CSV table of C-alpha atoms in Angstrom, one decimal:
chain,number,residue,atom,x,y,z
A,1,MET,CA,26.8,-73.1,-30.1
A,2,ARG,CA,29.1,-70.4,-29.5
A,3,LYS,CA,28.8,-70.7,-26.2
A,4,TRP,CA,29.6,-75.0,-25.5
A,5,GLY,CA,32.7,-73.8,-27.9
A,6,PHE,CA,33.7,-71.3,-24.7
A,7,LEU,CA,32.8,-74.0,-22.2
A,8,ALA,CA,34.9,-76.5,-24.2
A,9,ALA,CA,38.0,-74.8,-24.1
A,10,ALA,CA,38.3,-73.0,-21.2
A,11,LEU,CA,37.5,-77.1,-19.9
A,12,GLY,CA,40.7,-77.7,-21.9
A,13,LEU,CA,42.5,-75.8,-20.1
A,14,THR,CA,41.2,-76.7,-16.8
A,15,LEU,CA,42.1,-80.4,-17.1
A,16,ALA,CA,45.5,-79.3,-18.5
A,17,ALA,CA,46.0,-77.5,-15.3
A,18,CYS,CA,45.0,-80.3,-13.2
A,19,GLY,CA,46.6,-82.2,-14.7
A,20,GLY,CA,50.1,-81.1,-12.7
A,21,GLY,CA,52.1,-81.1,-16.2
A,22,THR,CA,52.5,-78.2,-19.3
A,23,THR,CA,49.5,-76.2,-19.5
A,24,THR,CA,48.0,-76.3,-23.4
A,25,THR,CA,47.2,-73.5,-25.2
A,26,THR,CA,44.5,-73.4,-27.2
A,27,ASN,CA,43.7,-71.1,-30.7
A,28,ALA,CA,40.5,-69.2,-31.6
A,29,ASP,CA,39.2,-73.6,-32.9
A,30,GLY,CA,40.2,-75.1,-30.0
A,31,GLU,CA,42.9,-76.2,-32.0
A,32,ALA,CA,46.5,-76.7,-29.2
A,33,ALA,CA,49.0,-74.6,-29.8
A,34,PRO,CA,52.8,-76.1,-31.2
A,35,ALA,CA,54.9,-77.5,-29.0
A,36,GLY,CA,56.0,-74.6,-26.6
A,37,GLY,CA,54.4,-72.0,-28.3
A,38,GLY,CA,52.1,-70.4,-26.3
A,39,ARG,CA,49.7,-67.5,-27.9
A,40,LEU,CA,52.4,-65.6,-29.0
A,41,ASP,CA,53.1,-68.9,-31.3
A,42,VAL,CA,49.2,-69.0,-32.2
A,43,VAL,CA,48.3,-65.7,-33.7
A,44,LYS,CA,51.8,-65.9,-35.4
A,45,GLY,CA,50.7,-69.7,-37.3
A,46,ARG,CA,47.5,-68.5,-38.0
A,47,GLY,CA,48.4,-64.7,-39.8
A,48,GLN,CA,45.7,-63.3,-37.9
A,49,LEU,CA,44.9,-61.7,-35.3
A,50,ILE,CA,41.6,-62.4,-33.0
A,51,CYS,CA,40.3,-59.3,-31.1
A,52,GLY,CA,37.5,-58.8,-28.1
A,53,VAL,CA,36.0,-55.2,-29.1
A,54,ASP,CA,32.8,-53.5,-27.8
A,55,GLY,CA,32.3,-52.5,-31.7
A,56,GLY,CA,29.3,-49.7,-30.8
A,57,ILE,CA,31.0,-47.2,-28.8
A,58,PRO,CA,32.6,-44.5,-30.9
A,59,GLY,CA,35.8,-42.8,-30.3
A,60,PHE,CA,36.7,-46.6,-28.6
A,61,SER,CA,34.6,-49.3,-31.0
A,62,PHE,CA,33.1,-48.7,-33.4
A,63,VAL,CA,31.7,-50.6,-36.9
A,64,ASP,CA,29.6,-49.0,-39.5
A,65,GLU,CA,27.9,-50.1,-41.8
A,66,SER,CA,30.4,-50.4,-44.5
A,67,GLY,CA,31.5,-53.8,-41.2
A,68,THR,CA,34.4,-50.9,-40.6
A,69,TYR,CA,36.0,-50.9,-37.2
A,70,THR,CA,37.6,-47.7,-36.0
A,71,GLY,CA,38.4,-46.3,-32.2
A,72,LEU,CA,42.1,-45.8,-30.1
A,73,ASP,CA,40.2,-49.8,-28.5
A,74,VAL,CA,40.4,-50.6,-32.7
A,75,ASP,CA,44.0,-49.0,-32.5
A,76,ILE,CA,45.5,-50.7,-30.1
A,77,CYS,CA,44.0,-54.4,-31.6
A,78,LYS,CA,46.5,-53.1,-34.5
A,79,ALA,CA,49.1,-52.1,-33.0
A,80,VAL,CA,49.0,-55.3,-31.7
A,81,ALA,CA,49.2,-56.9,-35.1
A,82,ALA,CA,51.3,-55.1,-37.0
A,83,ALA,CA,54.0,-55.4,-34.0
A,84,VAL,CA,53.2,-59.3,-34.6
A,85,LEU,CA,52.5,-59.4,-37.4
A,86,GLY,CA,53.5,-57.3,-39.8
A,87,ASP,CA,50.1,-55.7,-41.1
A,88,ALA,CA,47.8,-53.9,-39.0
A,89,GLU,CA,44.9,-54.4,-41.0
A,90,ALA,CA,45.8,-58.7,-39.8
A,91,VAL,CA,42.9,-58.2,-37.3
A,92,GLU,CA,39.6,-60.1,-37.2
A,93,TYR,CA,37.3,-58.1,-34.9
A,94,ARG,CA,34.8,-59.8,-32.7
A,95,ARG,CA,31.8,-58.3,-30.8
A,96,LEU,CA,31.6,-59.5,-27.5
A,97,ASP,CA,29.1,-57.8,-24.3
A,98,SER,CA,30.1,-57.3,-21.0
A,99,THR,CA,29.0,-61.0,-20.3
A,100,GLU,CA,30.6,-62.9,-22.6
A,101,ARG,CA,33.9,-60.8,-22.9
A,102,PHE,CA,35.8,-62.7,-20.0
A,103,THR,CA,34.3,-66.8,-21.2
A,104,ALA,CA,35.8,-65.2,-24.8
A,105,LEU,CA,39.2,-64.4,-23.6
A,106,SER,CA,39.7,-67.2,-21.4
A,107,GLY,CA,38.1,-70.6,-23.6
A,108,GLY,CA,39.8,-68.7,-26.0
A,109,GLU,CA,38.0,-67.7,-28.7
A,110,VAL,CA,40.0,-63.9,-28.5
A,111,ASP,CA,43.8,-63.3,-28.5
A,112,MET,CA,42.9,-60.3,-25.7
A,113,LEU,CA,40.1,-58.2,-25.5
A,114,SER,CA,40.4,-54.0,-26.4
A,115,ARG,CA,37.4,-53.5,-25.0
A,116,ASN,CA,36.8,-50.6,-22.3
A,117,THR,CA,37.2,-53.2,-19.7
A,118,THR,CA,37.9,-51.4,-16.3
A,119,TRP,CA,41.0,-53.3,-13.9
A,120,THR,CA,39.9,-54.3,-10.6
A,121,ILE,CA,41.9,-56.4,-8.6
A,122,SER,CA,38.8,-59.2,-8.7
A,123,ARG,CA,39.7,-59.4,-12.2
A,124,ASP,CA,43.0,-59.8,-11.9
A,125,THR,CA,43.0,-62.9,-9.7
A,126,SER,CA,40.3,-64.9,-9.1
A,127,VAL,CA,38.8,-64.4,-12.7
A,128,GLY,CA,42.0,-65.4,-13.8
A,129,LEU,CA,43.3,-62.2,-16.1
A,130,GLU,CA,46.2,-60.1,-17.0
A,131,PHE,CA,45.7,-56.0,-18.0
A,132,ALA,CA,48.1,-54.8,-20.2
A,133,PRO,CA,49.1,-50.8,-19.1
A,134,THR,CA,46.5,-48.3,-19.0
A,135,THR,CA,45.3,-46.8,-22.2
A,136,PHE,CA,42.6,-44.9,-21.4
A,137,PHE,CA,41.9,-43.1,-17.7
A,138,ASP,CA,38.1,-42.9,-17.0
A,139,GLY,CA,35.3,-42.2,-14.2
A,140,GLN,CA,32.1,-43.4,-14.3
A,141,GLY,CA,29.3,-41.0,-15.3
A,142,MET,CA,25.7,-40.1,-14.8
A,143,LEU,CA,23.8,-38.9,-18.1
A,144,VAL,CA,20.1,-37.3,-18.0
A,145,ARG,CA,17.7,-35.3,-19.9
A,146,THR,CA,19.4,-31.7,-19.7
A,147,ASP,CA,15.4,-30.3,-18.4
A,148,SER,CA,15.1,-33.5,-17.0
A,149,GLY,CA,15.5,-31.3,-13.6
A,150,ILE,CA,18.7,-33.6,-11.9
A,151,ALA,CA,21.5,-32.0,-10.8
A,152,ASP,CA,23.1,-34.8,-8.3
A,153,LEU,CA,22.7,-38.2,-7.1
A,154,GLU,CA,20.3,-37.9,-4.4
A,155,ASP,CA,17.9,-36.6,-7.1
A,156,PHE,CA,17.7,-39.9,-8.0
A,157,ALA,CA,15.6,-40.7,-4.8
A,158,GLY,CA,12.8,-42.5,-6.8
A,159,LYS,CA,14.0,-42.9,-10.2
A,160,ALA,CA,14.7,-45.3,-12.6
A,161,ILE,CA,18.9,-45.7,-13.8
A,162,CYS,CA,19.8,-47.2,-16.6
A,163,VAL,CA,23.3,-49.3,-16.5
A,164,GLU,CA,24.6,-52.7,-18.3
A,165,THR,CA,25.2,-55.9,-16.1
A,166,GLY,CA,28.4,-57.3,-15.7
A,167,THR,CA,30.9,-54.2,-15.1
A,168,THR,CA,31.7,-52.0,-12.5
A,169,THR,CA,29.3,-49.5,-13.1
A,170,GLU,CA,26.8,-51.7,-11.9
A,171,LEU,CA,28.2,-52.4,-8.3
A,172,ASN,CA,29.8,-49.0,-8.3
A,173,LEU,CA,26.1,-47.8,-8.8
A,174,THR,CA,24.5,-49.0,-5.6
A,175,ASP,CA,27.3,-48.4,-3.9
A,176,GLN,CA,27.2,-44.6,-4.5
A,177,MET,CA,23.3,-45.4,-3.8
A,178,ARG,CA,23.9,-46.8,-0.9
A,179,GLN,CA,26.2,-44.6,0.4
A,180,LEU,CA,24.1,-41.3,-0.4
A,181,GLY,CA,20.7,-43.2,0.8
A,182,VAL,CA,19.5,-43.2,-2.6
A,183,ASP,CA,16.1,-45.8,-2.8
A,184,PHE,CA,16.3,-45.7,-6.5
A,185,GLU,CA,15.3,-48.5,-9.3
A,186,PRO,CA,18.3,-50.1,-11.1
A,187,VAL,CA,16.8,-51.6,-14.6
A,188,VAL,CA,20.2,-53.6,-16.4
A,189,PHE,CA,20.3,-54.7,-19.7
A,190,GLN,CA,23.2,-57.4,-20.6
A,191,ASP,CA,24.4,-55.7,-24.0
A,192,ALA,CA,24.8,-51.6,-24.4
A,193,ASP,CA,23.0,-50.8,-27.0
A,194,ALA,CA,20.1,-52.0,-25.1
A,195,ALA,CA,20.5,-49.7,-22.2
A,196,TYR,CA,20.8,-46.4,-24.3
A,197,ALA,CA,17.8,-47.2,-26.4
A,198,ALA,CA,15.8,-47.7,-23.1
A,199,TYR,CA,16.9,-44.7,-22.4
A,200,ASP,CA,16.7,-42.9,-24.9
A,201,GLU,CA,12.8,-43.7,-24.8
A,202,GLY,CA,12.4,-42.6,-20.7
A,203,ARG,CA,11.9,-46.2,-19.5
A,204,CYS,CA,15.1,-44.4,-16.9
A,205,GLU,CA,15.6,-41.0,-16.0
A,206,GLY,CA,19.2,-41.3,-16.3
A,207,MET,CA,21.8,-43.5,-17.9
A,208,THR,CA,26.0,-44.5,-16.2
A,209,SER,CA,29.1,-45.8,-17.4
A,210,ASP,CA,31.8,-44.9,-18.2
A,211,LYS,CA,32.2,-41.1,-19.0
A,212,SER,CA,33.6,-41.0,-22.0
A,213,GLN,CA,31.2,-44.0,-23.2
A,214,LEU,CA,28.6,-41.4,-21.9
A,215,VAL,CA,30.2,-38.5,-24.6
A,216,ALA,CA,30.4,-41.6,-27.0
A,217,ARG,CA,26.8,-42.8,-27.4
A,218,ARG,CA,25.2,-39.0,-26.6
A,219,SER,CA,26.6,-38.5,-30.4
A,220,THR,CA,24.3,-41.0,-31.3
A,221,LEU,CA,21.0,-40.4,-29.6
A,222,PRO,CA,18.4,-38.6,-31.6
A,223,ASN,CA,19.1,-35.4,-30.3
A,224,PRO,CA,22.3,-35.4,-28.3
A,225,ASP,CA,22.2,-31.7,-27.3
A,226,GLU,CA,18.9,-32.4,-25.5
A,227,HIS,CA,21.1,-34.7,-23.0
A,228,THR,CA,23.4,-33.9,-20.4
A,229,LEU,CA,26.6,-35.1,-18.1
A,230,LEU,CA,25.8,-35.3,-14.1
A,231,GLU,CA,29.6,-32.7,-12.4
A,232,VAL,CA,30.1,-36.3,-10.2
A,233,THR,CA,32.3,-39.1,-10.5
A,234,MET,CA,31.7,-42.3,-9.3
A,235,SER,CA,34.7,-44.0,-9.3
A,236,LYS,CA,38.3,-45.2,-11.1
A,237,GLU,CA,37.9,-46.7,-14.3
A,238,PRO,CA,41.5,-47.8,-16.0
A,239,LEU,CA,40.3,-48.9,-19.3
A,240,GLY,CA,43.5,-51.1,-21.5
A,241,PRO,CA,43.6,-54.8,-23.0
A,242,VAL,CA,43.7,-58.1,-21.1
A,243,THR,CA,45.0,-61.1,-22.2
A,244,THR,CA,44.7,-64.2,-20.0
A,245,ASN,CA,47.3,-65.6,-17.3
A,246,ASN,CA,49.6,-67.8,-17.8
A,247,ASP,CA,51.1,-67.1,-20.5
A,248,SER,CA,53.3,-65.0,-19.8
A,249,SER,CA,55.9,-64.1,-23.6
A,250,TRP,CA,52.3,-63.1,-24.7
A,251,TYR,CA,51.1,-61.1,-22.3
A,252,ASP,CA,55.0,-59.4,-22.4
A,253,VAL,CA,54.8,-58.2,-26.4
A,254,VAL,CA,50.3,-56.8,-25.5
A,255,LYS,CA,52.2,-55.2,-23.0
A,256,TRP,CA,55.2,-53.4,-23.9
A,257,VAL,CA,53.5,-52.7,-27.5
A,258,THR,CA,51.2,-50.6,-25.5
A,259,TYR,CA,54.2,-49.2,-23.1
A,260,GLY,CA,56.1,-48.2,-27.0
A,261,LEU,CA,52.9,-46.1,-28.0
A,262,ILE,CA,53.1,-44.1,-25.2
A,263,GLN,CA,57.4,-43.8,-25.4
A,264,ALA,CA,56.8,-42.9,-29.0
A,265,GLU,CA,54.7,-39.6,-28.0
A,266,GLU,CA,57.1,-39.5,-25.4
A,267,PHE,CA,60.6,-39.4,-28.3
A,268,GLY,CA,58.6,-37.9,-30.2
A,269,ILE,CA,58.3,-40.2,-32.5
A,270,THR,CA,55.5,-39.6,-35.1
A,271,SER,CA,53.9,-42.1,-38.2
A,272,GLU,CA,55.5,-38.7,-40.4
A,273,ASN,CA,58.4,-38.4,-39.3
A,274,ILE,CA,59.8,-41.6,-37.6
A,275,GLY,CA,62.1,-41.7,-41.6
A,276,THR,CA,64.1,-39.2,-39.8
A,277,PHE,CA,64.9,-41.4,-37.4
A,278,GLU,CA,67.3,-44.1,-39.5
A,279,ALA,CA,69.8,-42.4,-38.3
A,280,THR,CA,69.1,-41.7,-34.6
A,281,GLU,CA,72.1,-40.9,-32.3
A,282,ASN,CA,70.7,-41.3,-30.0
A,283,PRO,CA,71.2,-44.8,-28.2
A,284,ASP,CA,67.7,-45.0,-26.3
A,285,ILE,CA,65.8,-44.3,-29.6
A,286,ALA,CA,67.8,-46.9,-31.9
A,287,ARG,CA,67.7,-49.3,-29.3
A,288,PHE,CA,64.2,-48.5,-29.4
A,289,LEU,CA,63.6,-48.9,-33.2
A,290,GLY,CA,66.0,-51.8,-33.4
A,291,GLN,CA,68.4,-50.3,-34.8
A,292,GLU,CA,71.3,-51.9,-31.9
A,293,GLY,CA,70.3,-54.5,-29.3
A,294,THR,CA,67.7,-57.4,-29.3
A,295,LEU,CA,64.6,-56.0,-27.5
A,296,GLY,CA,62.1,-57.3,-29.9
A,297,THR,CA,64.0,-60.4,-30.8
A,298,ASP,CA,64.0,-61.0,-27.3
A,299,MET,CA,60.7,-61.4,-27.3
A,300,GLY,CA,59.8,-63.0,-30.1
A,301,LEU,CA,59.0,-60.2,-32.4
A,302,PRO,CA,61.4,-58.7,-35.4
A,303,ASN,CA,63.9,-56.2,-33.4
A,304,ASP,CA,62.2,-53.4,-35.8
A,305,PHE,CA,58.6,-54.5,-34.2
A,306,MET,CA,57.8,-50.4,-32.8
A,307,VAL,CA,59.0,-48.7,-36.6
A,308,GLN,CA,56.6,-51.5,-37.4
A,309,VAL,CA,53.6,-50.0,-34.8
A,310,ILE,CA,54.6,-46.3,-35.6
A,311,THR,CA,54.6,-46.5,-39.5
A,312,GLN,CA,50.8,-48.1,-39.5
A,313,VAL,CA,48.7,-46.9,-36.4
A,314,GLY,CA,50.8,-43.8,-35.2
A,315,ASN,CA,52.2,-43.0,-31.7
A,316,TYR,CA,49.7,-42.9,-28.8
A,317,GLY,CA,49.0,-38.8,-29.5
A,318,GLU,CA,48.2,-39.6,-32.9
A,319,VAL,CA,45.8,-42.5,-32.1
A,320,TYR,CA,43.8,-39.9,-29.0
A,321,ASP,CA,43.7,-37.3,-31.3
A,322,ARG,CA,41.8,-38.8,-34.6
A,323,ASN,CA,39.8,-40.9,-32.3
A,324,VAL,CA,38.5,-38.7,-29.3
A,325,GLY,CA,41.2,-36.0,-29.0
A,326,ALA,CA,41.4,-32.9,-30.8
A,327,ASP,CA,41.0,-34.3,-34.5
A,328,SER,CA,37.6,-36.3,-33.3
A,329,GLU,CA,33.9,-34.7,-33.0
A,330,PHE,CA,35.0,-35.6,-29.1
A,331,ALA,CA,37.3,-33.3,-29.0
A,332,LEU,CA,38.2,-34.6,-25.1
A,333,GLU,CA,40.7,-32.6,-23.2
A,334,ARG,CA,44.0,-35.2,-22.6
A,335,GLY,CA,43.7,-34.4,-19.2
A,336,GLN,CA,45.0,-37.5,-17.1
A,337,ASN,CA,45.4,-39.4,-21.1
A,338,ALA,CA,48.4,-36.8,-21.4
A,339,LEU,CA,52.1,-38.1,-20.7
A,340,TRP,CA,53.5,-38.1,-17.4
A,341,SER,CA,56.1,-35.3,-18.7
A,342,GLU,CA,53.1,-33.3,-19.5
A,343,GLY,CA,51.1,-33.5,-16.1
A,344,GLY,CA,48.7,-37.0,-16.9
A,345,LEU,CA,49.4,-40.5,-16.2
A,346,MET,CA,50.8,-41.6,-19.2
A,347,TYR,CA,54.7,-43.4,-18.4
A,348,SER,CA,56.8,-46.3,-20.3
A,349,PRO,CA,59.1,-48.1,-17.9
A,350,PRO,CA,62.8,-47.6,-20.1
A,351,PHE,CA,63.0,-50.1,-23.1
A,352,ARG,CA,66.4,-50.6,-22.2
């Protein structure tokens, strides 16, 4: 029934577009959005954000036995909910595998994706997606058993590699091995959990995915220290939240909330010290916090939307550190994910 719902909603969108009139935006139940509105109005009317996540990657989106979701991707969902609804907890999470995520988004089952999704030209054009700012710059790697004797990709000749289908990872792997002239056996899975289980059972000599995912998933294996990431990077993987085409108002909200997390870190505004900026004399910060101007209301949000985001979720540095950085079990260095002023790639256009 769930997949038929996706198809029905997607068909409704297609028929509206083909009619040459106004495109109808549907909500997660397939109901039409308020007249003249879009996804932003749907979320406001519902009083809850529906966010598509993976749910199985510690540090990014992981659901524990109590049903609690945590991670960097989860915090992006919370930031959008805080901005739009004033409540970071007003989120319903939907676990989506790599093959159903885009159908769920285009069909209206979820309002957005925050699910380790790589920004590519084909997804941005032919698939009909809109990518908000990158929240984690990554690259594809390879996980092997430490005692396997495998040191590089050439060592996989005649060996099996587990990979999740419907991902950029699958194509990158094929391209890399073709370029190297290495004949290997791909063992393909629709679900990441099944892929890692097969790797743990020894059905393949290597497991390939984004390096951050490999580090996170290694921590869930029975003996993490028995597995090693090779010193190889097969691709560029800019990961971030995603919306659909043809709804610029909703896309603007997701985009500028994400940029706001980065800008808050650059301003030095944190969840702990935001109260000290109530009487700021810096006009850039005053506009950013909604004390001056109409940046928030121009988007259909409360003018102090970033105050809600920072107070309830924190800035990008806080989100990074508690989930995958210095304050987490992974202790990943910022590297490319540092601010541009500190040698990284995190950069926000001006809030003015």
